[in-house]
Amino acid sequence: MQTQPSTQPTNQSLNPNIKKKPDTLTKITISKFMKNKLAVIGAVLLFIVITLALFAPLIAQFEPQKQSLLNKLQTPGGEHWLGTDRYGRDVFARILFGARVSLLVGFASVAGSITIGTVIGAVAGYFGGKIDAVLMRIVDVIISIPTIFLLITLVTIFQPGVDKLILIFALTGWTFTARLVRGEFLSLRTREFVLASKTIGTRSHTIIFSHILPNAMGPIIVSATLGVGGVILAESALSYLGLGIQPPTPSWGNMLQDAQNFTIMLKHWWYPLFPGLMILITVLSFNFVGDGLRDALDPKTLD
């Protein structure tokens, strides 16, 4: 016996005025981000750079530190896609492995600085008073010291290296995040949900990290994204000055430092061009993504 198809009208046909569920905050944020063409381009470029860095051992045809003086300063093409340097090392392989170093320093340093800045800013903004005054004076003292001189001094004292650079950048780069988080907490600590939590006796650390901090994550994410590009640029500058990552470990900065000879830069253009281009593309991409996230997470534009 065949069953007849149901002819019962749906709720939507009975009431055409029923509206679909409103989009969630996540969908709205993603939609706004995708409308920013520069941010999308930056995200795609970063995905490519990070993928190349992660799979560098599988992609590179040569060891980044392998020297071959018979093949030095070869033009791009053939086996060496981006040419070779003055020691015969493959530039493409060194760029791939240099990306691993630069991105590691960038991400690890920012993770450390964001953590320190978030904790200090949250404590200062939540408690206020003398605690806020003391912590902000410490921030003012650190900010008053020129960053480049502070970095050079610390690197000179502790000797350059990947682990030491990460530690130095983390310990010197948290002040902006601290001020940013403090401002957010000063605004959020007077909200009804915070006052209600205090009324029922919720502990301060629970209110700070479980109630207020999730509502302040937007600016923190933007700060972290912009910070990675800044750290990569600073690491490249230190390495270019000979105070960062030391050869033979490749980084984009020390590749530029190795190619700074005027004659080499004129006759062998590929030697400084490609690492410089990678720094430019990566830093710009982080900035584009950071700007896109800032606009997408802005509550004033989430309509």
Short mmCIF file of C-alpha atoms in Angstrom, two decimals:
data_model
loop_
_atom_site.label_atom_id
_atom_site.label_comp_id
_atom_site.label_asym_id
_atom_site.label_seq_id
_atom_site.Cartn_x
_atom_site.Cartn_y
_atom_site.Cartn_z
CA MET A 1 0.00 0.00 0.00
CA GLN A 2 1.48 3.29 -1.08
CA THR A 3 1.48 6.17 1.32
CA GLN A 4 0.30 9.52 0.12
CA PRO A 5 2.77 12.38 0.39
CA SER A 6 2.02 14.73 3.20
CA THR A 7 0.15 17.83 2.15
CA GLN A 8 0.32 19.50 5.53
CA PRO A 9 1.63 23.03 5.14
CA THR A 10 4.80 23.90 6.99
CA ASN A 11 4.96 26.51 9.70
CA GLN A 12 6.74 28.86 7.32
CA SER A 13 3.97 28.53 4.68
CA LEU A 14 1.30 29.07 7.33
CA ASN A 15 3.03 32.19 8.53
CA PRO A 16 5.11 33.85 5.82
CA ASN A 17 6.14 36.54 8.30
CA ILE A 18 8.40 34.11 10.18
CA LYS A 19 11.99 35.35 9.86
CA LYS A 20 15.06 33.18 9.68
CA LYS A 21 17.32 33.03 12.69
CA PRO A 22 19.69 35.98 12.96
CA ASP A 23 23.31 35.36 12.10
CA THR A 24 25.64 34.68 14.99
CA LEU A 25 28.41 37.09 15.95
CA THR A 26 30.99 34.70 14.47
CA LYS A 27 29.24 34.62 11.09
CA ILE A 28 28.92 38.40 11.04
CA THR A 29 32.61 38.81 11.91
CA ILE A 30 33.73 36.36 9.20
CA SER A 31 31.44 38.03 6.67
CA LYS A 32 32.87 41.47 7.44
CA PHE A 33 36.42 40.12 7.26
CA MET A 34 35.78 38.49 3.88
CA LYS A 35 34.54 41.82 2.50
CA ASN A 36 37.96 43.34 3.17
CA LYS A 37 39.90 42.35 0.03
CA LEU A 38 43.31 43.33 1.38
CA ALA A 39 42.72 41.30 4.55
CA VAL A 40 41.71 38.24 2.52
CA ILE A 41 44.74 38.59 0.26
CA GLY A 42 46.95 38.93 3.36
CA ALA A 43 45.41 35.81 4.90
CA VAL A 44 45.98 33.80 1.70
CA LEU A 45 49.60 34.94 1.45
CA LEU A 46 50.21 34.11 5.12
CA PHE A 47 48.71 30.66 4.62
CA ILE A 48 51.11 30.07 1.71
CA VAL A 49 54.15 31.32 3.65
CA ILE A 50 53.30 29.27 6.75
CA THR A 51 52.65 26.15 4.65
CA LEU A 52 55.98 26.54 2.86
CA ALA A 53 57.74 26.97 6.19
CA LEU A 54 56.10 23.92 7.76
CA PHE A 55 56.92 21.66 4.81
CA ALA A 56 60.33 23.18 4.04
CA PRO A 57 62.22 19.85 4.45
CA LEU A 58 59.92 18.24 1.87
CA ILE A 59 59.91 21.15 -0.59
CA ALA A 60 63.56 22.21 -0.58
CA GLN A 61 65.78 20.27 -2.98
CA PHE A 62 69.00 21.25 -1.20
CA GLU A 63 70.21 21.55 2.37
CA PRO A 64 70.12 25.22 3.43
CA GLN A 65 73.64 25.10 4.88
CA LYS A 66 75.28 23.01 2.15
CA GLN A 67 78.05 24.98 0.44
CA SER A 68 79.26 24.50 -3.11
CA LEU A 69 81.80 27.11 -4.14
CA LEU A 70 81.75 25.83 -7.71
CA ASN A 71 78.09 26.92 -7.93
CA LYS A 72 78.33 30.27 -6.14
CA LEU A 73 76.27 33.25 -7.31
CA GLN A 74 74.38 31.32 -9.96
CA THR A 75 71.43 33.14 -11.52
CA PRO A 76 67.89 31.87 -10.83
CA GLY A 77 66.83 28.94 -12.97
CA GLY A 78 67.61 25.30 -13.51
CA GLU A 79 68.22 23.36 -10.31
CA HIS A 80 68.45 26.51 -8.21
CA TRP A 81 65.10 28.22 -8.70
CA LEU A 82 66.13 31.43 -6.92
CA GLY A 83 69.85 31.20 -7.59
CA THR A 84 72.69 30.65 -5.12
CA ASP A 85 74.57 32.89 -2.68
CA ARG A 86 78.30 33.62 -2.55
CA TYR A 87 78.95 30.30 -0.81
CA GLY A 88 76.96 28.30 -3.37
CA ARG A 89 74.04 27.71 -1.00
CA ASP A 90 70.59 27.44 -2.54
CA VAL A 91 68.68 30.69 -1.92
CA PHE A 92 65.26 29.03 -2.21
CA ALA A 93 66.12 26.46 0.47
CA ARG A 94 67.52 29.15 2.77
CA ILE A 95 64.40 31.28 2.33
CA LEU A 96 62.16 28.34 3.24
CA PHE A 97 64.15 27.44 6.34
CA GLY A 98 64.61 31.11 7.16
CA ALA A 99 60.83 31.43 7.17
CA ARG A 100 60.68 28.79 9.88
CA VAL A 101 63.07 30.78 12.07
CA SER A 102 61.42 34.15 11.46
CA LEU A 103 57.89 32.83 12.01
CA LEU A 104 58.94 30.90 15.11
CA VAL A 105 60.47 34.02 16.63
CA GLY A 106 57.41 36.07 15.65
CA PHE A 107 54.72 33.73 16.96
CA ALA A 108 56.54 32.63 20.12
CA SER A 109 57.57 36.16 21.07
CA VAL A 110 54.08 37.54 20.57
CA ALA A 111 52.55 34.65 22.52
CA GLY A 112 54.81 35.51 25.45
CA SER A 113 54.31 39.28 25.25
CA ILE A 114 50.54 38.97 24.85
CA THR A 115 50.37 36.70 27.91
CA ILE A 116 52.44 39.07 30.05
CA GLY A 117 50.63 42.18 28.82
CA THR A 118 47.19 40.62 29.25
CA VAL A 119 47.84 39.55 32.84
CA ILE A 120 49.36 42.88 33.89
CA GLY A 121 46.72 44.94 32.05
CA ALA A 122 43.89 42.85 33.47
CA VAL A 123 45.13 43.16 37.06
CA ALA A 124 45.73 46.91 36.69
CA GLY A 125 42.37 47.58 35.08
CA TYR A 126 40.32 45.40 37.40
CA PHE A 127 41.75 46.44 40.76
CA GLY A 128 42.70 50.04 39.92
CA GLY A 129 44.02 52.30 42.67
CA LYS A 130 47.60 51.83 43.84
CA ILE A 131 48.04 48.55 41.98
CA ASP A 132 47.08 50.25 38.72
CA ALA A 133 49.35 53.22 39.45
CA VAL A 134 52.41 51.06 40.18
CA LEU A 135 51.95 48.79 37.18
CA MET A 136 51.34 51.67 34.77
CA ARG A 137 54.44 53.51 36.03
CA ILE A 138 56.46 50.40 35.20
CA VAL A 139 54.92 50.44 31.73
CA ASP A 140 55.79 54.13 31.34
CA VAL A 141 59.42 53.50 32.29
CA ILE A 142 59.80 50.69 29.76
CA ILE A 143 58.09 52.69 27.00
CA SER A 144 60.36 55.68 27.66
CA ILE A 145 63.42 53.62 26.71
CA PRO A 146 64.05 53.61 22.92
CA THR A 147 63.13 50.12 21.74
CA ILE A 148 66.00 49.63 19.31
CA PHE A 149 68.63 50.59 21.91
CA LEU A 150 66.99 48.36 24.51
CA LEU A 151 66.96 45.41 22.10
CA ILE A 152 70.58 45.95 21.04
CA THR A 153 71.70 46.22 24.66
CA LEU A 154 69.89 43.06 25.76
CA VAL A 155 71.03 41.06 22.72
CA THR A 156 74.61 42.15 23.30
CA ILE A 157 74.47 41.11 26.95
CA PHE A 158 72.78 37.74 26.48
CA GLN A 159 74.34 36.84 23.09
CA PRO A 160 72.10 36.31 20.05
CA GLY A 161 70.16 33.09 19.48
CA VAL A 162 66.62 31.97 18.67
CA ASP A 163 65.64 31.20 22.27
CA LYS A 164 67.19 34.39 23.63
CA LEU A 165 65.58 36.54 20.92
CA ILE A 166 62.17 35.08 21.74
CA LEU A 167 62.68 35.81 25.45
CA ILE A 168 63.92 39.37 24.80
CA PHE A 169 61.07 40.24 22.44
CA ALA A 170 58.53 38.77 24.86
CA LEU A 171 59.91 40.73 27.83
CA THR A 172 60.07 44.04 25.93
CA GLY A 173 56.94 43.88 23.77
CA TRP A 174 54.12 43.54 26.30
CA THR A 175 53.58 47.21 27.20
CA PHE A 176 51.15 48.08 24.38
CA THR A 177 49.00 45.03 25.15
CA ALA A 178 49.01 45.89 28.86
CA ARG A 179 47.67 49.38 28.17
CA LEU A 180 45.11 48.06 25.72
CA VAL A 181 43.80 45.38 28.09
CA ARG A 182 43.77 47.83 31.02
CA GLY A 183 41.53 50.17 29.04
CA GLU A 184 39.15 47.35 28.17
CA PHE A 185 38.97 46.21 31.79
CA LEU A 186 38.33 49.73 33.07
CA SER A 187 35.32 49.83 30.76
CA LEU A 188 34.06 46.30 31.42
CA ARG A 189 34.47 46.13 35.21
CA THR A 190 31.44 48.39 35.72
CA ARG A 191 29.12 46.25 33.57
CA GLU A 192 26.12 44.51 35.13
CA PHE A 193 27.47 40.96 34.72
CA VAL A 194 30.64 41.88 36.64
CA LEU A 195 28.71 43.58 39.44
CA ALA A 196 26.40 40.56 39.65
CA SER A 197 29.39 38.22 39.92
CA LYS A 198 30.84 40.31 42.76
CA THR A 199 27.48 40.32 44.52
CA ILE A 200 27.27 36.53 44.67
CA GLY A 201 30.86 36.31 45.97
CA THR A 202 32.72 35.14 42.88
CA ARG A 203 36.49 35.32 43.36
CA SER A 204 38.42 38.06 41.62
CA HIS A 205 40.58 35.76 39.47
CA THR A 206 37.46 33.99 38.22
CA ILE A 207 35.82 37.29 37.29
CA ILE A 208 38.99 38.49 35.56
CA PHE A 209 39.78 35.43 33.47
CA SER A 210 36.37 33.78 33.06
CA HIS A 211 33.97 36.74 32.78
CA ILE A 212 35.79 39.91 31.68
CA LEU A 213 38.70 38.57 29.61
CA PRO A 214 36.54 36.72 27.02
CA ASN A 215 34.80 40.04 26.31
CA ALA A 216 38.15 41.75 25.70
CA MET A 217 39.59 39.15 23.32
CA GLY A 218 38.85 41.13 20.14
CA PRO A 219 41.45 43.89 20.71
CA ILE A 220 43.93 41.32 22.05
CA ILE A 221 43.67 39.22 18.88
CA VAL A 222 44.20 42.30 16.72
CA SER A 223 47.19 43.34 18.82
CA ALA A 224 48.72 39.87 18.50
CA THR A 225 48.27 39.79 14.73
CA LEU A 226 49.89 43.18 14.24
CA GLY A 227 52.60 42.28 16.75
CA VAL A 228 53.85 39.24 14.82
CA GLY A 229 54.68 41.39 11.79
CA GLY A 230 56.49 43.89 13.99
CA VAL A 231 58.60 41.19 15.66
CA ILE A 232 59.55 39.65 12.31
CA LEU A 233 60.65 43.07 11.10
CA ALA A 234 62.63 43.72 14.31
CA GLU A 235 64.30 40.29 14.15
CA SER A 236 65.25 40.92 10.53
CA ALA A 237 66.73 44.30 11.47
CA LEU A 238 68.78 42.82 14.31
CA SER A 239 69.98 39.96 12.12
CA TYR A 240 70.89 42.45 9.39
CA LEU A 241 73.02 44.29 11.98
CA GLY A 242 74.65 41.00 12.96
CA LEU A 243 72.94 40.92 16.38
CA GLY A 244 70.16 38.45 15.62
CA ILE A 245 70.16 34.91 14.26
CA GLN A 246 73.75 33.93 13.56
CA PRO A 247 74.96 32.10 10.43
CA PRO A 248 74.95 29.39 9.28
CA THR A 249 71.37 29.20 10.62
CA PRO A 250 69.34 30.95 7.90
CA SER A 251 66.98 33.82 8.57
CA TRP A 252 65.73 36.48 6.21
CA GLY A 253 67.62 39.15 8.12
CA ASN A 254 71.06 37.52 8.06
CA MET A 255 70.55 36.65 4.37
CA LEU A 256 70.23 40.38 3.73
CA GLN A 257 73.22 41.04 5.95
CA ASP A 258 75.27 38.54 3.95
CA ALA A 259 74.28 40.27 0.69
CA GLN A 260 74.86 43.86 1.79
CA ASN A 261 78.05 44.20 -0.26
CA PHE A 262 77.34 46.92 -2.83
CA THR A 263 78.95 45.05 -5.71
CA ILE A 264 76.97 41.90 -4.96
CA MET A 265 73.70 43.85 -4.74
CA LEU A 266 74.28 45.41 -8.16
CA LYS A 267 75.55 42.40 -10.12
CA HIS A 268 73.69 39.62 -8.31
CA TRP A 269 70.29 41.19 -7.70
CA TRP A 270 68.52 37.95 -6.69
CA TYR A 271 70.73 37.53 -3.64
CA PRO A 272 69.20 40.39 -1.57
CA LEU A 273 65.91 40.65 -3.52
CA PHE A 274 64.15 37.46 -2.50
CA PRO A 275 64.71 37.55 1.28
CA GLY A 276 63.80 41.26 1.28
CA LEU A 277 60.67 40.49 -0.71
CA MET A 278 59.67 37.76 1.76
CA ILE A 279 60.02 40.19 4.68
CA LEU A 280 57.92 42.78 2.84
CA ILE A 281 55.17 40.33 1.87
CA THR A 282 54.95 38.69 5.29
CA VAL A 283 54.91 41.89 7.34
CA LEU A 284 52.39 43.55 5.01
CA SER A 285 50.19 40.45 5.12
CA PHE A 286 50.13 40.46 8.92
CA ASN A 287 49.27 44.16 8.89
CA PHE A 288 46.46 43.63 6.36
CA VAL A 289 45.01 40.77 8.40
CA GLY A 290 45.30 42.80 11.60
CA ASP A 291 43.48 45.74 10.02
CA GLY A 292 40.79 43.41 8.71
CA LEU A 293 40.28 41.82 12.11
CA ARG A 294 40.15 45.23 13.78
CA ASP A 295 37.33 46.32 11.47
CA ALA A 296 35.52 42.98 11.68
CA LEU A 297 35.65 42.84 15.49
CA ASP A 298 34.63 46.47 15.99
CA PRO A 299 31.24 46.32 17.79
CA LYS A 300 30.24 49.66 16.27
CA THR A 301 30.18 48.07 12.81
CA LEU A 302 28.54 44.77 13.76
CA ASP A 303 25.08 45.59 12.47
#
